[in-house]
PDB file of C-alpha atoms in Angstrom:
ATOM      1  CA  UNK A 533     136.065 -17.921  32.128  1.00  0.00           C
ATOM      2  CA  UNK A 534     138.209 -20.100  29.851  1.00  0.00           C
ATOM      3  CA  UNK A 535     135.806 -19.578  26.934  1.00  0.00           C
ATOM      4  CA  UNK A 536     135.847 -15.782  27.448  1.00  0.00           C
ATOM      5  CA  UNK A 537     139.645 -15.659  27.460  1.00  0.00           C
ATOM      6  CA  UNK A 538     139.811 -17.834  24.332  1.00  0.00           C
ATOM      7  CA  UNK A 539     137.386 -15.581  22.456  1.00  0.00           C
ATOM      8  CA  UNK A 540     139.270 -12.440  23.519  1.00  0.00           C
ATOM      9  CA  UNK A 541     142.564 -13.912  22.339  1.00  0.00           C
ATOM     10  CA  UNK A 542     141.014 -14.846  19.001  1.00  0.00           C
ATOM     11  CA  UNK A 543     139.603 -11.320  18.525  1.00  0.00           C
ATOM     12  CA  UNK A 544     142.903  -9.663  19.383  1.00  0.00           C
ATOM     13  CA  UNK A 545     144.861 -12.076  17.201  1.00  0.00           C
ATOM     14  CA  UNK A 546     142.675 -11.286  14.190  1.00  0.00           C
ATOM     15  CA  UNK A 547     142.935  -7.572  14.949  1.00  0.00           C
ATOM     16  CA  UNK A 548     146.734  -7.778  15.085  1.00  0.00           C
ATOM     17  CA  UNK A 549     146.804  -9.581  11.738  1.00  0.00           C
ATOM     18  CA  UNK A 550     144.720  -6.866  10.100  1.00  0.00           C
ATOM     19  CA  UNK A 551     146.754  -4.148  11.806  1.00  0.00           C
ATOM     20  CA  UNK A 552     149.943  -5.636  10.378  1.00  0.00           C
ATOM     21  CA  UNK A 553     148.383  -5.534   6.900  1.00  0.00           C
ATOM     22  CA  UNK A 554     147.423  -1.881   7.410  1.00  0.00           C
ATOM     23  CA  UNK A 555     150.905  -0.989   8.640  1.00  0.00           C
ATOM     24  CA  UNK A 556     152.487  -2.609   5.585  1.00  0.00           C
ATOM     25  CA  UNK A 557     150.051  -0.857   3.244  1.00  0.00           C
ATOM     26  CA  UNK A 558     150.774   2.555   4.771  1.00  0.00           C
ATOM     27  CA  UNK A 559     154.515   1.906   4.894  1.00  0.00           C
ATOM     28  CA  UNK A 560     154.575   1.033   1.204  1.00  0.00           C
ATOM     29  CA  UNK A 561     152.947   4.396   0.490  1.00  0.00           C
ATOM     30  CA  UNK A 562     155.345   6.262   2.851  1.00  0.00           C
ATOM     31  CA  UNK A 563     152.446   7.511   4.999  1.00  0.00           C
ATOM     32  CA  UNK A 564     152.964   8.589   8.606  1.00  0.00           C
ATOM     33  CA  UNK A 565     150.009   7.326  10.653  1.00  0.00           C
ATOM     34  CA  UNK A 566     148.976   8.607  14.088  1.00  0.00           C
ATOM     35  CA  UNK A 567     146.259   7.167  16.323  1.00  0.00           C
ATOM     36  CA  UNK A 568     144.853   9.990  18.513  1.00  0.00           C
ATOM     37  CA  UNK A 569     143.387   8.768  21.815  1.00  0.00           C
ATOM     38  CA  UNK A 570     141.907  10.560  24.814  1.00  0.00           C
ATOM     39  CA  UNK A 571     138.988  10.655  27.187  1.00  0.00           C
ATOM     40  CA  UNK A 572     135.906  12.506  25.858  1.00  0.00           C
ATOM     41  CA  UNK A 573     136.302  16.262  25.556  1.00  0.00           C
ATOM     42  CA  UNK A 574     140.077  16.503  25.750  1.00  0.00           C
ATOM     43  CA  UNK A 575     140.271  18.215  22.365  1.00  0.00           C
ATOM     44  CA  UNK A 576     141.234  15.688  19.678  1.00  0.00           C
ATOM     45  CA  UNK A 577     138.956  17.228  17.072  1.00  0.00           C
ATOM     46  CA  UNK A 578     139.991  20.774  18.006  1.00  0.00           C
ATOM     47  CA  UNK A 579     143.637  19.800  17.628  1.00  0.00           C
ATOM     48  CA  UNK A 580     142.952  18.318  14.202  1.00  0.00           C
ATOM     49  CA  UNK A 581     141.032  21.421  13.146  1.00  0.00           C
ATOM     50  CA  UNK A 582     143.986  23.584  14.134  1.00  0.00           C
ATOM     51  CA  UNK A 583     146.403  21.246  12.380  1.00  0.00           C
ATOM     52  CA  UNK A 584     144.393  21.339   9.176  1.00  0.00           C
ATOM     53  CA  UNK A 585     144.268  25.129   9.228  1.00  0.00           C
ATOM     54  CA  UNK A 586     148.037  25.361   9.693  1.00  0.00           C
ATOM     55  CA  UNK A 587     149.311  22.535   7.501  1.00  0.00           C
ATOM     56  CA  UNK A 588     146.651  21.629   4.943  1.00  0.00           C
ATOM     57  CA  UNK A 589     148.380  23.632   2.209  1.00  0.00           C
ATOM     58  CA  UNK A 590     151.771  22.175   3.140  1.00  0.00           C
ATOM     59  CA  UNK A 591     151.100  18.484   3.805  1.00  0.00           C
ATOM     60  CA  UNK A 592     148.713  16.052   2.162  1.00  0.00           C
ATOM     61  CA  UNK A 593     146.531  14.974   5.090  1.00  0.00           C
ATOM     62  CA  UNK A 594     143.961  12.184   5.342  1.00  0.00           C
ATOM     63  CA  UNK A 595     141.732  11.575   8.341  1.00  0.00           C
ATOM     64  CA  UNK A 596     139.542   8.878   9.849  1.00  0.00           C
ATOM     65  CA  UNK A 597     137.200  10.207  12.532  1.00  0.00           C
ATOM     66  CA  UNK A 598     135.739   7.696  14.955  1.00  0.00           C
ATOM     67  CA  UNK A 599     132.644   8.351  17.047  1.00  0.00           C
ATOM     68  CA  UNK A 600     130.113   6.282  18.943  1.00  0.00           C
ATOM     69  CA  UNK A 601     126.892   7.610  17.422  1.00  0.00           C
ATOM     70  CA  UNK A 602     127.387  10.622  15.121  1.00  0.00           C
ATOM     71  CA  UNK A 603     129.473  11.937  12.242  1.00  0.00           C
ATOM     72  CA  UNK A 604     129.829  15.321  13.953  1.00  0.00           C
ATOM     73  CA  UNK A 605     133.621  15.171  14.224  1.00  0.00           C
ATOM     74  CA  UNK A 606     134.090  14.234  10.568  1.00  0.00           C
ATOM     75  CA  UNK A 607     131.780  17.085   9.579  1.00  0.00           C
ATOM     76  CA  UNK A 608     133.775  19.524  11.719  1.00  0.00           C
ATOM     77  CA  UNK A 609     137.000  18.401  10.069  1.00  0.00           C
ATOM     78  CA  UNK A 610     135.488  18.793   6.616  1.00  0.00           C
ATOM     79  CA  UNK A 611     134.479  22.351   7.487  1.00  0.00           C
ATOM     80  CA  UNK A 612     138.049  22.979   8.694  1.00  0.00           C
ATOM     81  CA  UNK A 613     139.364  22.115   5.242  1.00  0.00           C
ATOM     82  CA  UNK A 614     139.699  18.328   5.165  1.00  0.00           C
ATOM     83  CA  UNK A 615     138.909  17.015   1.699  1.00  0.00           C
ATOM     84  CA  UNK A 616     140.036  13.457   2.429  1.00  0.00           C
ATOM     85  CA  UNK A 617     138.152  12.408   5.563  1.00  0.00           C
ATOM     86  CA  UNK A 618     136.016   9.393   6.395  1.00  0.00           C
ATOM     87  CA  UNK A 619     133.847   8.727   9.418  1.00  0.00           C
ATOM     88  CA  UNK A 620     133.491   5.565  11.473  1.00  0.00           C
ATOM     89  CA  UNK A 621     130.368   5.328  13.649  1.00  0.00           C
ATOM     90  CA  UNK A 622     130.880   2.407  16.027  1.00  0.00           C
ATOM     91  CA  UNK A 623     127.234   2.132  17.069  1.00  0.00           C
ATOM     92  CA  UNK A 624     128.153   1.890  20.732  1.00  0.00           C
ATOM     93  CA  UNK A 625     131.555   0.197  20.653  1.00  0.00           C
ATOM     94  CA  UNK A 626     134.057   1.977  22.888  1.00  0.00           C
ATOM     95  CA  UNK A 627     137.013   1.834  20.480  1.00  0.00           C
ATOM     96  CA  UNK A 628     138.042   1.517  16.864  1.00  0.00           C
ATOM     97  CA  UNK A 629     139.551  -1.732  15.636  1.00  0.00           C
ATOM     98  CA  UNK A 630     141.710  -2.667  12.677  1.00  0.00           C
ATOM     99  CA  UNK A 631     138.767  -4.086  10.712  1.00  0.00           C
ATOM    100  CA  UNK A 632     136.958  -0.738  10.841  1.00  0.00           C
ATOM    101  CA  UNK A 633     140.082   1.169   9.827  1.00  0.00           C
ATOM    102  CA  UNK A 634     140.941  -1.235   7.014  1.00  0.00           C
ATOM    103  CA  UNK A 635     137.488  -0.745   5.475  1.00  0.00           C
ATOM    104  CA  UNK A 636     137.797   3.057   5.560  1.00  0.00           C
ATOM    105  CA  UNK A 637     141.305   3.016   4.106  1.00  0.00           C
ATOM    106  CA  UNK A 638     139.835   1.486   0.980  1.00  0.00           C
ATOM    107  CA  UNK A 639     137.552   4.537   0.680  1.00  0.00           C
ATOM    108  CA  UNK A 640     140.295   7.160   1.166  1.00  0.00           C
ATOM    109  CA  UNK A 641     142.466   8.567  -1.597  1.00  0.00           C
ATOM    110  CA  UNK A 642     145.921   7.495  -0.383  1.00  0.00           C
ATOM    111  CA  UNK A 643     148.073   7.943  -3.480  1.00  0.00           C
ATOM    112  CA  UNK A 644     149.726  11.220  -2.402  1.00  0.00           C
ATOM    113  CA  UNK A 645     148.922  11.238   1.326  1.00  0.00           C
ATOM    114  CA  UNK A 646     151.813  12.099   3.644  1.00  0.00           C
ATOM    115  CA  UNK A 647     150.128  11.795   7.033  1.00  0.00           C
ATOM    116  CA  UNK A 648     147.039   9.927   8.244  1.00  0.00           C
ATOM    117  CA  UNK A 649     145.298  10.877  11.482  1.00  0.00           C
ATOM    118  CA  UNK A 650     142.995   8.315  13.080  1.00  0.00           C
ATOM    119  CA  UNK A 651     140.781   9.987  15.679  1.00  0.00           C
ATOM    120  CA  UNK A 652     139.769   7.221  18.056  1.00  0.00           C
ATOM    121  CA  UNK A 653     136.651   7.071  20.217  1.00  0.00           C
ATOM    122  CA  UNK A 654     136.937   9.059  23.454  1.00  0.00           C
ATOM    123  CA  UNK A 655     138.143   6.408  25.902  1.00  0.00           C
ATOM    124  CA  UNK A 656     141.440   5.746  27.680  1.00  0.00           C
ATOM    125  CA  UNK A 657     140.809   2.053  28.391  1.00  0.00           C
ATOM    126  CA  UNK A 658     139.659  -0.036  25.414  1.00  0.00           C
ATOM    127  CA  UNK A 659     141.686   1.696  22.645  1.00  0.00           C
ATOM    128  CA  UNK A 660     144.909   0.842  24.462  1.00  0.00           C
ATOM    129  CA  UNK A 661     144.514  -2.820  23.590  1.00  0.00           C
ATOM    130  CA  UNK A 662     143.781  -2.463  19.874  1.00  0.00           C
ATOM    131  CA  UNK A 663     146.518  -1.879  17.315  1.00  0.00           C
ATOM    132  CA  UNK A 664     145.160   0.001  14.292  1.00  0.00           C
ATOM    133  CA  UNK A 665     148.286  -0.318  12.184  1.00  0.00           C
ATOM    134  CA  UNK A 666     149.484   3.138  13.200  1.00  0.00           C
ATOM    135  CA  UNK A 667     153.091   4.262  13.497  1.00  0.00           C
ATOM    136  CA  UNK A 668     152.355   5.586  16.973  1.00  0.00           C
ATOM    137  CA  UNK A 669     149.650   6.534  19.416  1.00  0.00           C
ATOM    138  CA  UNK A 670     149.292  10.140  20.595  1.00  0.00           C
ATOM    139  CA  UNK A 671     147.425  10.505  23.897  1.00  0.00           C
ATOM    140  CA  UNK A 672     145.681  13.759  24.827  1.00  0.00           C
ATOM    141  CA  UNK A 673     144.659  15.003  28.233  1.00  0.00           C
ATOM    142  CA  UNK A 674     143.374  18.430  29.216  1.00  0.00           C
ATOM    143  CA  UNK A 675     143.706  20.736  32.194  1.00  0.00           C
ATOM    144  CA  UNK A 676     140.009  20.240  32.954  1.00  0.00           C
ATOM    145  CA  UNK A 677     140.773  16.635  33.925  1.00  0.00           C
ATOM    146  CA  UNK A 678     142.849  15.194  36.747  1.00  0.00           C
ATOM    147  CA  UNK A 679     146.623  15.443  36.505  1.00  0.00           C
ATOM    148  CA  UNK A 680     146.808  11.825  37.703  1.00  0.00           C
ATOM    149  CA  UNK A 681     145.367  10.430  34.442  1.00  0.00           C
ATOM    150  CA  UNK A 682     148.679   8.739  33.505  1.00  0.00           C
ATOM    151  CA  UNK A 683     148.586   6.777  36.761  1.00  0.00           C
ATOM    152  CA  UNK A 684     144.921   5.838  36.373  1.00  0.00           C
ATOM    153  CA  UNK A 685     145.323   4.632  32.779  1.00  0.00           C
ATOM    154  CA  UNK A 686     148.953   3.476  32.553  1.00  0.00           C
ATOM    155  CA  UNK A 687     148.443   1.075  29.630  1.00  0.00           C
ATOM    156  CA  UNK A 688     147.446   3.900  27.308  1.00  0.00           C
ATOM    157  CA  UNK A 689     150.358   6.125  28.302  1.00  0.00           C
ATOM    158  CA  UNK A 690     152.795   3.216  28.186  1.00  0.00           C
ATOM    159  CA  UNK A 691     151.778   2.408  24.604  1.00  0.00           C
ATOM    160  CA  UNK A 692     151.809   6.012  23.384  1.00  0.00           C
ATOM    161  CA  UNK A 693     154.748   7.851  21.858  1.00  0.00           C
ATOM    162  CA  UNK A 694     153.564  11.400  22.520  1.00  0.00           C
ATOM    163  CA  UNK A 695     151.455  13.204  25.106  1.00  0.00           C
ATOM    164  CA  UNK A 696     149.538  16.397  24.359  1.00  0.00           C
ATOM    165  CA  UNK A 697     148.383  18.446  27.354  1.00  0.00           C
ATOM    166  CA  UNK A 698     145.598  20.676  26.027  1.00  0.00           C
ATOM    167  CA  UNK A 699     143.630  23.660  27.384  1.00  0.00           C
ATOM    168  CA  UNK A 700     146.581  25.354  29.081  1.00  0.00           C
ATOM    169  CA  UNK A 701     144.594  28.583  28.814  1.00  0.00           C
ATOM    170  CA  UNK A 702     142.332  27.236  31.581  1.00  0.00           C
ATOM    171  CA  UNK A 703     145.080  26.544  34.121  1.00  0.00           C
ATOM    172  CA  UNK A 704     144.049  29.526  36.239  1.00  0.00           C
ATOM    173  CA  UNK A 705     140.592  27.999  36.625  1.00  0.00           C
ATOM    174  CA  UNK A 706     141.551  24.472  37.695  1.00  0.00           C
ATOM    175  CA  UNK A 707     143.765  22.618  40.148  1.00  0.00           C
ATOM    176  CA  UNK A 708     145.571  20.815  37.334  1.00  0.00           C
ATOM    177  CA  UNK A 709     149.351  20.749  37.892  1.00  0.00           C
ATOM    178  CA  UNK A 710     151.195  20.478  34.567  1.00  0.00           C
ATOM    179  CA  UNK A 711     154.515  19.483  36.097  1.00  0.00           C
ATOM    180  CA  UNK A 712     152.873  16.812  38.217  1.00  0.00           C
ATOM    181  CA  UNK A 713     151.033  15.440  35.170  1.00  0.00           C
ATOM    182  CA  UNK A 714     154.293  15.316  33.201  1.00  0.00           C
ATOM    183  CA  UNK A 715     156.056  13.613  36.108  1.00  0.00           C
ATOM    184  CA  UNK A 716     153.313  10.972  36.336  1.00  0.00           C
ATOM    185  CA  UNK A 717     153.403  10.415  32.568  1.00  0.00           C
ATOM    186  CA  UNK A 718     157.182  10.047  32.429  1.00  0.00           C
ATOM    187  CA  UNK A 719     157.063   7.650  35.385  1.00  0.00           C
ATOM    188  CA  UNK A 720     154.839   5.395  33.296  1.00  0.00           C
ATOM    189  CA  UNK A 721     156.717   5.994  30.022  1.00  0.00           C
ATOM    190  CA  UNK A 722     160.040   7.801  30.127  1.00  0.00           C
ATOM    191  CA  UNK A 723     160.190   8.113  26.337  1.00  0.00           C
ATOM    192  CA  UNK A 724     157.057  10.221  25.877  1.00  0.00           C
ATOM    193  CA  UNK A 725     157.344  13.332  23.735  1.00  0.00           C
ATOM    194  CA  UNK A 726     155.287  15.990  25.572  1.00  0.00           C
ATOM    195  CA  UNK A 727     153.492  19.033  24.154  1.00  0.00           C
ATOM    196  CA  UNK A 728     151.717  21.721  26.181  1.00  0.00           C
ATOM    197  CA  UNK A 729     149.133  23.476  24.038  1.00  0.00           C
ATOM    198  CA  UNK A 730     145.951  25.486  23.901  1.00  0.00           C
ATOM    199  CA  UNK A 731     143.798  24.872  20.846  1.00  0.00           C
ATOM    200  CA  UNK A 732     141.835  28.001  21.738  1.00  0.00           C
ATOM    201  CA  UNK A 733     144.766  30.458  21.908  1.00  0.00           C
ATOM    202  CA  UNK A 734     147.291  28.592  19.748  1.00  0.00           C
ATOM    203  CA  UNK A 735     149.877  28.409  22.535  1.00  0.00           C
ATOM    204  CA  UNK A 736     152.438  25.644  21.964  1.00  0.00           C
ATOM    205  CA  UNK A 737     151.021  24.510  18.636  1.00  0.00           C
ATOM    206  CA  UNK A 738     154.084  25.524  16.612  1.00  0.00           C
ATOM    207  CA  UNK A 739     156.093  22.782  18.344  1.00  0.00           C
ATOM    208  CA  UNK A 740     153.366  20.263  17.453  1.00  0.00           C
ATOM    209  CA  UNK A 741     153.398  21.334  13.816  1.00  0.00           C
ATOM    210  CA  UNK A 742     157.203  21.127  13.671  1.00  0.00           C
ATOM    211  CA  UNK A 743     157.073  17.600  15.077  1.00  0.00           C
ATOM    212  CA  UNK A 744     154.585  16.514  12.409  1.00  0.00           C
ATOM    213  CA  UNK A 745     156.789  17.998   9.688  1.00  0.00           C
ATOM    214  CA  UNK A 746     159.757  16.142  11.158  1.00  0.00           C
ATOM    215  CA  UNK A 747     157.862  12.830  11.152  1.00  0.00           C
ATOM    216  CA  UNK A 748     156.985  13.239   7.481  1.00  0.00           C
ATOM    217  CA  UNK A 749     160.567  14.190   6.583  1.00  0.00           C
ATOM    218  CA  UNK A 750     161.995  11.232   8.497  1.00  0.00           C
ATOM    219  CA  UNK A 751     159.583   8.851   6.769  1.00  0.00           C
ATOM    220  CA  UNK A 752     160.630  10.118   3.346  1.00  0.00           C
ATOM    221  CA  UNK A 753     164.329  10.090   4.260  1.00  0.00           C
ATOM    222  CA  UNK A 754     164.036   6.541   5.561  1.00  0.00           C
ATOM    223  CA  UNK A 755     162.473   5.416   2.297  1.00  0.00           C
ATOM    224  CA  UNK A 756     165.168   7.162   0.252  1.00  0.00           C
ATOM    225  CA  UNK A 757     167.959   5.592   2.300  1.00  0.00           C
ATOM    226  CA  UNK A 758     166.457   2.121   1.863  1.00  0.00           C
ATOM    227  CA  UNK A 759     166.335   2.611  -1.888  1.00  0.00           C
TER     228      UNK A 759
END
């Protein structure tokens, strides 16, 4: 047991060191970075497709798409208009880590990028413990899941800055209670920014887009004020 704990601490320590390097690199380039996390099928890729369609001509967007075995998500994003996207295939690992992200950053064109999306592997457990150098985590759940997800996976919701509740168009076909889900989430993390959306119908997405614009503006304003 002692050896296992020692190894885990060493792995996390090295990950945190690399994550700090990534954060500094992105900060120096004034890039907003978001780590999207969810259980499988919640709609991370669909949300990114919608975001690309709406904002690709307005913001310079880069993406890293993580998956366990395929490059399907990266290919979907490329078809949606992403010209600056790289794929990470973990080969079975249940999360991305800072080493993987650092390698892909070297392959992206970052000179004019304003926002970087990192689409993590579908999992609400392992990704909670690994800093990728992002500004914030965004956790997604959908109305086809249980509204008690925030209570089942509190570490992920506690470490996230925003919650996206997707597939609101399916509320009539499930027992999911939006207000109960929000209450559970805010019990775990009272500072969560919450969005209710449907990637299929477009409901609620304008608020998401406005928030992304605001993040980019704040990053630029912060840099200007420091100078």
